[in-house]
Every structure is written in structure tokens, then in C-alpha cells.
Amino acid sequence: MFKIVKKEVLNPTIVRLVVEAPYVAKKAKPGQFIILRAYQDSERLPFTIAGEDPEQGTVTIIYQIVGAGTLELNQLNEGDELSDFVGPLGRPSELEGLKHVAIVGGGAGCAIAYPLAHKLHELNADVCSIAGFRNKDLVILEKEFEEASQKFIKMSDDGTWGEQGFVTVGLENEILARQGKENQFDEVIAIGPIIMMKNVVAVAKKYNIPCIVSMNPIMIDGTGMCGCCRLLVGGKLKFACVDGPDFDGYEVDFDSAAERNTMYRDWERTKYEEGCNLLKEAK
Amino acid sequence: MAFNMRPTKNPMPTQAPEIRKHNFDEVAIGYTQEMAIDEAKRCLNCKNPGCVPGCPVHINIPAFIAKVAEGEFEAAYQIISESSSLPAVCGRVCPQETQCEEHCIRALQKLPKKDENGAMIKDENGKPVMVQGEAVGIGRLERFVADYHREHAAVAVPEIQKNGHKVAVLGSGPSGLACAYDLAKWGYDVTIFEALHVAGGVLMYGIPEFRLPKAIVQNEIEGLKRMGVKIMTNMVVGRVISIDELMEQEGFEACFVGTGAGLPRFLGIPGENAKGVYSANEFLTRVNLMKAYQNDSSTPIQHAHNVIVVGGGNVAMDALRTPLRLGAEHVTCVYRRSKEELPARKEEIEHAEEEGVVFDLLRNPVKILEDRTGSPSPRSPEYNPNYGNVIGMKVQKQKLGEPDASGRRRPIPVTVEEDPDAIYTIPCDCVIIAIGTSPNPLIKDTTPGIETNKHGCLIVNEENNETTKDGVFAGGDAVTGAATVILAMGAGRKAAKSIHEYIQAK
């Protein structure tokens, strides 16, 4: 049903899949996500849509091999079929009308940040992309970001790619450079690990710039049915799957979100190690 | 034929509580053929039966039971299937005691009590001791007949004359399945759109295996497919495709919305986002749909020791009995009214009690307590892997006041002035919230012309279940809010009839 038409390794742990899913391709908008199951009885895994081609009927997703679920997904290759692929889910990002935007991506979050940069670029916005990775070996989508951005700021933890430092440093420098000028940012969009998004929000808040974050909590159905993905936003319970995944970063309770994401940490680790061992034996 | 005038029902054979609370196999084992015939002979075959109008889908109950009494089980099945598409399901999960069986003449009669030898027992004045009769076990017989059919009848492909009209059914829960069944029988080309990866709705994700084996649900759905009903999974109508697109571009002449009430309600108290706090929907979905009860499942579930479930309905009973089977030592039901008001079926409450569930009634949750000792960071020397986990629930005692809008007595908090122990803490490591669900707003938000009431329920014409949008009908929990399987099926059948009339009149 959902054939993998292309599989591309972007770095040792990040992979791009192009999947045949005509219904999803027709409707997908930036910021929305899909849920897939690799095999029957696999876990339901949510991924943000990284691109779509309505004419070819294909949808692109980018995943990082972090747990047992993604390890299992990674066993499938070009020509194989996914058991399930449902979407587009969630609300699309609100991009219309933005003029000067900082897109901040951290690690695998860059996979989600890129389609937004691309779409804003298409809408003739002035896009400044700020991407951060631990080191140069983990960099993904460099060429794509270059093409979609007026300015592309590269940051790495160890200084092997672009400047050394966190994305917050690159963002703050750029905000200061644009302060009082015509091209000062009217919005910051941050996508990456929770701690990174929390810190980016703090920087944006310091300069009074609205900041949107894309949340990625644990999820099952993705249609509002289970409440597993609930977050505290402005003191209220919100479901990332139907109310998000984008939220006003000023309002999100990141600490509680980070905690909830560790709910099954031990279980995940054990399953992942079991999976790795099985693969080793198979080899 | 001689009627069986014993006042009591044949009891349902069940797994013993101490055994069943450690497994996910079905609790009720079902009647044997002998039991079924014996029970069927208790039916007096009334001329004006009360049971039939008591059944939301109007099964011809006396007729099918007469066939059971004759040992003609397959013929009995054929009679049921004229009215019901899911007898194996309804025989298990219907609240018969408030429907068909409530009106059974045998439950209204008083009969003389007899000893083992059949002799009348008399009181000191020499008058016979009378006992209140029990209804014929209609639900148990329905289940027996459906199971007999599944195990014995050859798989038949029904011959249906297609009429060429296309109808879309949104949602594959009880109302959608019932609606699709009738429409398919009448020759319509029916496609069911299901949001999840498997059809069955709440029958698959909500009701646990030990009450309703999933193989039975899938067997009923296979029957629908043999009738030519197409089922498209992974189709979230409203996101993947809209109702307008279905009707304007895909050629569907009418739609039935049976999307249920899936949105879980939360308590709105502090600590609700702690790790170990689940909605009943999440907990049951992980266990049932995602099979987390199997050791090799790819979906994790917390194996808690000490669980509190908030709520007192049938879903709460399922949520109480499931963690026991996952190994919990203590499971407590916290409900704000008294036992009288518990909305769950009596049988479910009894089963839960037999399995060791504790009912802490007249208690209302005030706060969920979290472990805040040490550090959440694995890199810190004070790292506490349980940081953020639930450690208890603060509850407040309640007393009952005057009846409220629901007709049940309203709970009123007991103050600390009235009782110094009015607020206290129950330790736990998992909380499951089962206080109800509301309809998903997705259909309303994506379908111009469809209106809902203030609870988010779709507004329909009560005569024919048509929504405020032409050609769109609705039924089940999406209209009523959370109710029962059989009421949803009844609404699905009613809507099917209206859709038939609507299309034929065009």
C-alpha cells in the first residue's frame, strides 16, 4: 500500500524516506505530521512531513534512529511497503504574512525546520536559518538550507562545522545585528530538542520577538483520542496532535513536556538494545 | 413443550476470580448447549413481548429463543441476524438488565420457592415462600447462538443485488458497522472510513480482550466484508478527505457520521501531567489496540503496583480490571458518589469486586502528587529515575445532597471543619482517569453546514438522524455523547433506514 520509493541516508543515524501515499500528498501542508507503522503490530510512530509531491503522490519523512521503533522502521528498504501511513494530522504552521523569520533547528529537528524554511522562501519571506549539530559528521540538509535561506548560520557544539556554540548564540547575535533595522525578525520558529526550544524561547522573549515551537511528545492515535500527547500551554491542557504540533513558545511548559517524554525511557532503552543485538546476530 | 418454571437464570459459567485476574482470557465462558436449551425453555413466548421494544435494534427475541429451545441454533441465529449485525458482541457487552431483560415477564413474576426435590417451601403459617423471578438470560442466549454460528456454520457469501448507490460510513465502531450492515443488505455500495489502522472502533481500542475477544470483533467485520462492504483504514475524514469531497468528488450520495466520542476528559487538577497519569482511553488503547499486554508488544505500558482509577462507569471498570491483569497488587476505584449511583453495569462491578478491586466511594480527587526528590537529569549525582512520577492522590470526602440534572444525588465536599480527616492522601504509582469522553471536533471543524450543541455533539433530527447538512446522517456517541454499544447500533440502523429513504426519494 505505502511503498517506499526512495531511501537515502543523510548521516549515520538520520534517514530520508519518500513514501507513496497519494491521499496524504494531496492534503499535506508544512508543519503537519503523519503516523506510520512499519509492520503489522509495530508501534505507531509520528513524523513531521518533510515534503510532499501531490503529482507523484509521494510524501517525504526524515527519521532519526533513536529507539526500537525507528530501528525496526530502518529495516525496510526501497520497494518495501509500510503497513500503515496516515495523515496529514495536526494543524499546519501559520506562515502567511511573515516577512523576516529566524528558523532555528537543532539536530534532527532540522529535518522539520527545513520544509518551513522552504515554504517561507517560496512565499518570498526573508528567511534566516540557524542550524545546530553536535559535530560536522551529523550535519544534514546543508545544501537545502543554503538554497532556502537568505542567510544561513551554522553552529556546532565542537566547532567542526560553522561557528562553535549553541544555536541560541547564533540567534542572539543575529537579533542584535538586525536590531532597529528594517529586517528585524517578526517571528522565531524553533524546532529541536525540548531544552533547545526552551532556551531559544528565552532569547526571543528577551527581545520581545514572538516564538513558535513545534512539539513532539509521545503519541498513539494522533487524532485527539488518547490524550497521551497532552501539554501544559498557558496553564491549560492542550493535545499536541489536534491543537498543535505548533504552539506559542512563551506559553509552553517545557519542563513538564520534557518529563513526560521520559515516561518509557528505560523500556525504550532495553527494547533498542534487544533490537541492536538481534541485528548483530543476524549479521 | 413444557416450560421451565424455575425462577432463576442459569448462571453464566466464568473463570474463577483468582485465576482470571492474572490472564486476559475471556471472563465469561458461555453456556453449554444443555444450559442454553434449559434457559430457553424459561421463555414463555409472550404474545405481546416486553423484551422486543426494550431492545434498541428490536431483535425478535421470543422467536429466536423458541428455536434455541428446540435445539435449532442456526435457525435462531438467522432470526437474530435479521435485526442485528453484531450478536456476538451485543451478547457480551449489552446492558440487558436495563433493556430487553428489564421487561421480561419472568422478572416481574413472583414464584413459590422450591427445595431440591421440587417440593414447595412453606413458611410457619403454611403459606408458600415466594421469590422474585429473574429474567430469561436473553443476552447469554444471544451470545450462545452467535458463538454457535461462528463455530459451526459454513462461511457463506450472501447474494446481494447491488443497487449502484454509493454511501460513505465514517467510523467503524458499533453505529457505523450497524449502519453499513443494513445498507449493504439492501444493495448499497458501502465504504467505511476508519481513522485507525484497524476497524472496530471502541470494540477494538476500548473494551478489553477479557470482556470482548478481539477475534470475535474481527470475525463480525469479516462478515461485513463478505457482504461487499469496503473498509478503508488510516482515513481520518476531515484531514485526509473531507465530507464535501466525498460527496462532490468521490460520488457518495449520502454519508453516515459514526465517529464516536473519543476525546478524553481530564480532571483539571494539579499534577495531572505527571508521569503515570493516563486517560482511560490511552491506557486501554495501549493494552487492547496496541496489544501492550503481550510481552513482545512494541508498545510500552506501565506495569504499576498501586493503581487508582477515577470514575465509576463501564470504562472505569475496564480500566480497573486491566492493571490487575498486568500485575498490579492494589487497584482502587475513586468515585465521588456512593455505590447506588455507580453508572457501571452491576455485573461489571461484581466482577471487579470479585477480582479484588477496592471501591473508595464518596471521594473526589483534589491533587495528584508527584515525586520531586533529587534531579531529573541522568548526569546529576542526585539523579532520580522516578522524578516526576505519580506518588499519590489527595482526595476529599464527599456526602450526597439533592439529585442533580442527571437525577443522581449531587456530591458535596465534606469540609475539614466537619471532619478533620476529610482530605487525605492515597498512595499510588499510577492514575487512570475515566470520567468520560466528548465527541472529536474534527468533523464539525472541517464540514461547513454541520452543527453541534454546546457539548460538541452533532445535532440531528430525532425522526431520521439527519444532521443539519443535506445528505449527512449521524448516530451513536457522536450524537449522544458516550453511551452504549447497542444504543449506537440502534442509531446506526435508524440512520440506515433514513439514508435508504433519502436516496430512494432523490
mmCIF file of N, CA, C and O in Angstrom, chain A residues 230-281:
data_model
loop_
_atom_site.group_PDB
_atom_site.id
_atom_site.type_symbol
_atom_site.label_atom_id
_atom_site.label_comp_id
_atom_site.label_asym_id
_atom_site.label_seq_id
_atom_site.Cartn_x
_atom_site.Cartn_y
_atom_site.Cartn_z
ATOM 1 N N ARG A 230 -0.638 15.206 25.728
ATOM 2 C CA ARG A 230 -1.075 16.480 26.316
ATOM 3 C C ARG A 230 0.106 17.278 26.866
ATOM 4 O O ARG A 230 1.083 16.723 27.360
ATOM 5 N N LEU A 231 -0.033 18.584 26.758
ATOM 6 C CA LEU A 231 0.987 19.521 27.201
ATOM 7 C C LEU A 231 0.298 20.600 28.004
ATOM 8 O O LEU A 231 -0.900 20.830 27.847
ATOM 9 N N LEU A 232 1.068 21.278 28.843
ATOM 10 C CA LEU A 232 0.542 22.456 29.536
ATOM 11 C C LEU A 232 0.944 23.668 28.720
ATOM 12 O O LEU A 232 2.123 23.946 28.536
ATOM 13 N N VAL A 233 -0.040 24.370 28.195
ATOM 14 C CA VAL A 233 0.222 25.568 27.394
ATOM 15 C C VAL A 233 -0.606 26.695 28.009
ATOM 16 O O VAL A 233 -1.835 26.617 28.035
ATOM 17 N N GLY A 234 0.089 27.699 28.516
ATOM 18 C CA GLY A 234 -0.613 28.790 29.190
ATOM 19 C C GLY A 234 -1.432 28.274 30.360
ATOM 20 O O GLY A 234 -2.525 28.765 30.627
ATOM 21 N N GLY A 235 -0.933 27.230 31.019
ATOM 22 C CA GLY A 235 -1.621 26.676 32.189
ATOM 23 C C GLY A 235 -2.777 25.768 31.846
ATOM 24 O O GLY A 235 -3.417 25.204 32.721
ATOM 25 N N LYS A 236 -3.064 25.595 30.534
ATOM 26 C CA LYS A 236 -4.188 24.733 30.139
ATOM 27 C C LYS A 236 -3.667 23.466 29.467
ATOM 28 O O LYS A 236 -2.616 23.470 28.844
ATOM 29 N N LEU A 237 -4.479 22.365 29.556
ATOM 30 C CA LEU A 237 -4.105 21.134 28.860
ATOM 31 C C LEU A 237 -4.399 21.282 27.378
ATOM 32 O O LEU A 237 -5.505 21.653 26.984
ATOM 33 N N LYS A 238 -3.397 21.001 26.555
ATOM 34 C CA LYS A 238 -3.600 21.010 25.098
ATOM 35 C C LYS A 238 -3.079 19.685 24.558
ATOM 36 O O LYS A 238 -2.123 19.119 25.093
ATOM 37 N N PHE A 239 -3.720 19.207 23.473
ATOM 38 C CA PHE A 239 -3.240 17.988 22.828
ATOM 39 C C PHE A 239 -2.375 18.385 21.630
ATOM 40 O O PHE A 239 -2.851 19.096 20.729
ATOM 41 N N ALA A 240 -1.125 17.928 21.611
ATOM 42 C CA ALA A 240 -0.226 18.295 20.511
ATOM 43 C C ALA A 240 -0.794 17.821 19.176
ATOM 44 O O ALA A 240 -0.638 18.473 18.148
ATOM 45 N N CYS A 241 -1.498 16.686 19.163
ATOM 46 C CA CYS A 241 -1.939 16.094 17.905
ATOM 47 C C CYS A 241 -3.055 16.886 17.233
ATOM 48 O O CYS A 241 -3.124 16.925 16.008
ATOM 49 N N VAL A 242 -3.941 17.497 18.007
ATOM 50 C CA VAL A 242 -5.049 18.237 17.383
ATOM 51 C C VAL A 242 -4.959 19.748 17.577
ATOM 52 O O VAL A 242 -5.386 20.514 16.731
ATOM 53 N N ASP A 243 -4.399 20.184 18.716
ATOM 54 C CA ASP A 243 -4.258 21.619 18.943
ATOM 55 C C ASP A 243 -2.941 22.133 18.367
ATOM 56 O O ASP A 243 -2.739 23.323 18.204
ATOM 57 N N GLY A 244 -1.995 21.252 18.126
ATOM 58 C CA GLY A 244 -0.653 21.601 17.647
ATOM 59 C C GLY A 244 -0.368 20.903 16.344
ATOM 60 O O GLY A 244 -1.319 20.673 15.585
ATOM 61 N N PRO A 245 0.878 20.545 16.052
ATOM 62 C CA PRO A 245 2.015 20.497 16.999
ATOM 63 C C PRO A 245 2.667 21.855 17.285
ATOM 64 O O PRO A 245 3.474 21.947 18.187
ATOM 65 N N ASP A 246 2.311 22.931 16.530
ATOM 66 C CA ASP A 246 2.926 24.229 16.793
ATOM 67 C C ASP A 246 2.230 24.934 17.955
ATOM 68 O O ASP A 246 0.996 24.944 18.029
ATOM 69 N N PHE A 247 3.019 25.524 18.837
ATOM 70 C CA PHE A 247 2.448 26.298 19.942
ATOM 71 C C PHE A 247 3.271 27.568 20.148
ATOM 72 O O PHE A 247 4.428 27.641 19.735
ATOM 73 N N ASP A 248 2.629 28.528 20.824
ATOM 74 C CA ASP A 248 3.316 29.744 21.224
ATOM 75 C C ASP A 248 4.350 29.378 22.295
ATOM 76 O O ASP A 248 3.994 28.976 23.397
ATOM 77 N N GLY A 249 5.618 29.515 21.940
ATOM 78 C CA GLY A 249 6.694 29.092 22.835
ATOM 79 C C GLY A 249 6.670 29.785 24.178
ATOM 80 O O GLY A 249 7.109 29.210 25.183
ATOM 81 N N TYR A 250 6.154 31.003 24.230
ATOM 82 C CA TYR A 250 6.102 31.723 25.513
ATOM 83 C C TYR A 250 5.217 30.990 26.514
ATOM 84 O O TYR A 250 5.368 31.128 27.710
ATOM 85 N N GLU A 251 4.233 30.238 26.006
ATOM 86 C CA GLU A 251 3.211 29.644 26.870
ATOM 87 C C GLU A 251 3.476 28.190 27.258
ATOM 88 O O GLU A 251 2.828 27.657 28.146
ATOM 89 N N VAL A 252 4.401 27.530 26.534
ATOM 90 C CA VAL A 252 4.581 26.086 26.743
ATOM 91 C C VAL A 252 5.366 25.809 28.029
ATOM 92 O O VAL A 252 6.383 26.456 28.292
ATOM 93 N N ASP A 253 4.889 24.835 28.814
ATOM 94 C CA ASP A 253 5.622 24.376 29.993
ATOM 95 C C ASP A 253 6.595 23.281 29.534
ATOM 96 O O ASP A 253 6.243 22.107 29.433
ATOM 97 N N PHE A 254 7.842 23.711 29.216
ATOM 98 C CA PHE A 254 8.811 22.774 28.641
ATOM 99 C C PHE A 254 9.269 21.720 29.649
ATOM 100 O O PHE A 254 9.550 20.584 29.279
ATOM 101 N N ASP A 255 9.358 22.108 30.932
ATOM 102 C CA ASP A 255 9.866 21.148 31.918
ATOM 103 C C ASP A 255 8.931 19.949 32.043
ATOM 104 O O ASP A 255 9.368 18.801 32.079
ATOM 105 N N SER A 256 7.618 20.245 32.078
ATOM 106 C CA SER A 256 6.668 19.151 32.195
ATOM 107 C C SER A 256 6.675 18.307 30.920
ATOM 108 O O SER A 256 6.588 17.075 30.979
ATOM 109 N N ALA A 257 6.837 18.968 29.750
ATOM 110 C CA ALA A 257 6.893 18.225 28.490
ATOM 111 C C ALA A 257 8.120 17.311 28.460
ATOM 112 O O ALA A 257 8.044 16.151 28.035
ATOM 113 N N ALA A 258 9.254 17.834 28.952
ATOM 114 C CA ALA A 258 10.489 17.042 28.951
ATOM 115 C C ALA A 258 10.323 15.827 29.849
ATOM 116 O O ALA A 258 10.723 14.705 29.494
ATOM 117 N N GLU A 259 9.686 16.029 30.998
ATOM 118 C CA GLU A 259 9.478 14.914 31.918
ATOM 119 C C GLU A 259 8.602 13.837 31.288
ATOM 120 O O GLU A 259 8.910 12.654 31.354
ATOM 121 N N ARG A 260 7.495 14.280 30.703
ATOM 122 C CA ARG A 260 6.569 13.287 30.122
ATOM 123 C C ARG A 260 7.252 12.460 29.036
ATOM 124 O O ARG A 260 6.935 11.294 28.855
ATOM 125 N N ASN A 261 8.186 13.086 28.319
ATOM 126 C CA ASN A 261 8.884 12.342 27.260
ATOM 127 C C ASN A 261 9.783 11.234 27.801
ATOM 128 O O ASN A 261 10.224 10.384 27.044
ATOM 129 N N THR A 262 10.073 11.248 29.116
ATOM 130 C CA THR A 262 10.944 10.200 29.669
ATOM 131 C C THR A 262 10.134 9.046 30.247
ATOM 132 O O THR A 262 10.694 8.128 30.827
ATOM 133 N N MET A 263 8.820 9.086 30.071
ATOM 134 C CA MET A 263 7.917 8.091 30.670
ATOM 135 C C MET A 263 8.389 6.646 30.432
ATOM 136 O O MET A 263 8.332 5.813 31.319
ATOM 137 N N TYR A 264 8.798 6.355 29.230
ATOM 138 C CA TYR A 264 9.150 4.956 28.904
ATOM 139 C C TYR A 264 10.642 4.827 28.590
ATOM 140 O O TYR A 264 11.041 3.954 27.831
ATOM 141 N N ARG A 265 11.475 5.734 29.164
ATOM 142 C CA ARG A 265 12.890 5.771 28.803
ATOM 143 C C ARG A 265 13.575 4.417 29.004
ATOM 144 O O ARG A 265 14.272 3.929 28.122
ATOM 145 N N ASP A 266 13.357 3.800 30.170
ATOM 146 C CA ASP A 266 14.045 2.535 30.446
ATOM 147 C C ASP A 266 13.576 1.437 29.501
ATOM 148 O O ASP A 266 14.376 0.671 28.971
ATOM 149 N N TRP A 267 12.260 1.399 29.310
ATOM 150 C CA TRP A 267 11.676 0.393 28.405
ATOM 151 C C TRP A 267 12.260 0.557 27.007
ATOM 152 O O TRP A 267 12.667 -0.411 26.370
ATOM 153 N N GLU A 268 12.300 1.805 26.530
ATOM 154 C CA GLU A 268 12.819 2.115 25.194
ATOM 155 C C GLU A 268 14.261 1.633 25.058
ATOM 156 O O GLU A 268 14.636 1.032 24.059
ATOM 157 N N ARG A 269 15.050 1.937 26.093
ATOM 158 C CA ARG A 269 16.469 1.586 26.026
ATOM 159 C C ARG A 269 16.634 0.071 25.917
ATOM 160 O O ARG A 269 17.365 -0.427 25.070
ATOM 161 N N THR A 270 15.894 -0.654 26.746
ATOM 162 C CA THR A 270 16.004 -2.108 26.726
ATOM 163 C C THR A 270 15.595 -2.660 25.360
ATOM 164 O O THR A 270 16.288 -3.487 24.780
ATOM 165 N N LYS A 271 14.451 -2.161 24.856
ATOM 166 C CA LYS A 271 13.956 -2.643 23.560
ATOM 167 C C LYS A 271 14.966 -2.343 22.453
ATOM 168 O O LYS A 271 15.195 -3.155 21.555
ATOM 169 N N TYR A 272 15.549 -1.155 22.511
ATOM 170 C CA TYR A 272 16.504 -0.727 21.493
ATOM 171 C C TYR A 272 17.721 -1.645 21.511
ATOM 172 O O TYR A 272 18.178 -2.130 20.478
ATOM 173 N N GLU A 273 18.207 -1.919 22.728
ATOM 174 C CA GLU A 273 19.389 -2.784 22.838
ATOM 175 C C GLU A 273 19.073 -4.195 22.349
ATOM 176 O O GLU A 273 19.868 -4.801 21.646
ATOM 177 N N GLU A 274 17.879 -4.677 22.706
ATOM 178 C CA GLU A 274 17.455 -6.005 22.199
ATOM 179 C C GLU A 274 17.478 -6.004 20.676
ATOM 180 O O GLU A 274 17.991 -6.930 20.052
ATOM 181 N N GLY A 275 16.929 -4.944 20.091
ATOM 182 C CA GLY A 275 16.866 -4.809 18.637
ATOM 183 C C GLY A 275 18.257 -4.800 18.026
ATOM 184 O O GLY A 275 18.531 -5.499 17.047
ATOM 185 N N CYS A 276 19.167 -4.030 18.643
ATOM 186 C CA CYS A 276 20.541 -3.942 18.133
ATOM 187 C C CYS A 276 21.213 -5.307 18.185
ATOM 188 O O CYS A 276 21.893 -5.726 17.247
ATOM 189 N N ASN A 277 21.000 -6.007 19.308
ATOM 190 C CA ASN A 277 21.634 -7.317 19.458
ATOM 191 C C ASN A 277 21.128 -8.304 18.418
ATOM 192 O O ASN A 277 21.899 -9.074 17.842
ATOM 193 N N LEU A 278 19.818 -8.255 18.170
ATOM 194 C CA LEU A 278 19.233 -9.131 17.156
ATOM 195 C C LEU A 278 19.875 -8.874 15.795
ATOM 196 O O LEU A 278 20.212 -9.802 15.065
ATOM 197 N N LEU A 279 20.058 -7.568 15.494
ATOM 198 C CA LEU A 279 20.634 -7.211 14.196
ATOM 199 C C LEU A 279 22.066 -7.723 14.088
ATOM 200 O O LEU A 279 22.479 -8.232 13.062
ATOM 201 N N LYS A 280 22.798 -7.594 15.203
ATOM 202 C CA LYS A 280 24.192 -8.063 15.211
ATOM 203 C C LYS A 280 24.233 -9.569 14.954
ATOM 204 O O LYS A 280 25.026 -10.052 14.155
ATOM 205 N N GLU A 281 23.348 -10.291 15.646
ATOM 206 C CA GLU A 281 23.302 -11.749 15.469
ATOM 207 C C GLU A 281 22.986 -12.098 14.023
ATOM 208 O O GLU A 281 23.596 -12.987 13.448
#
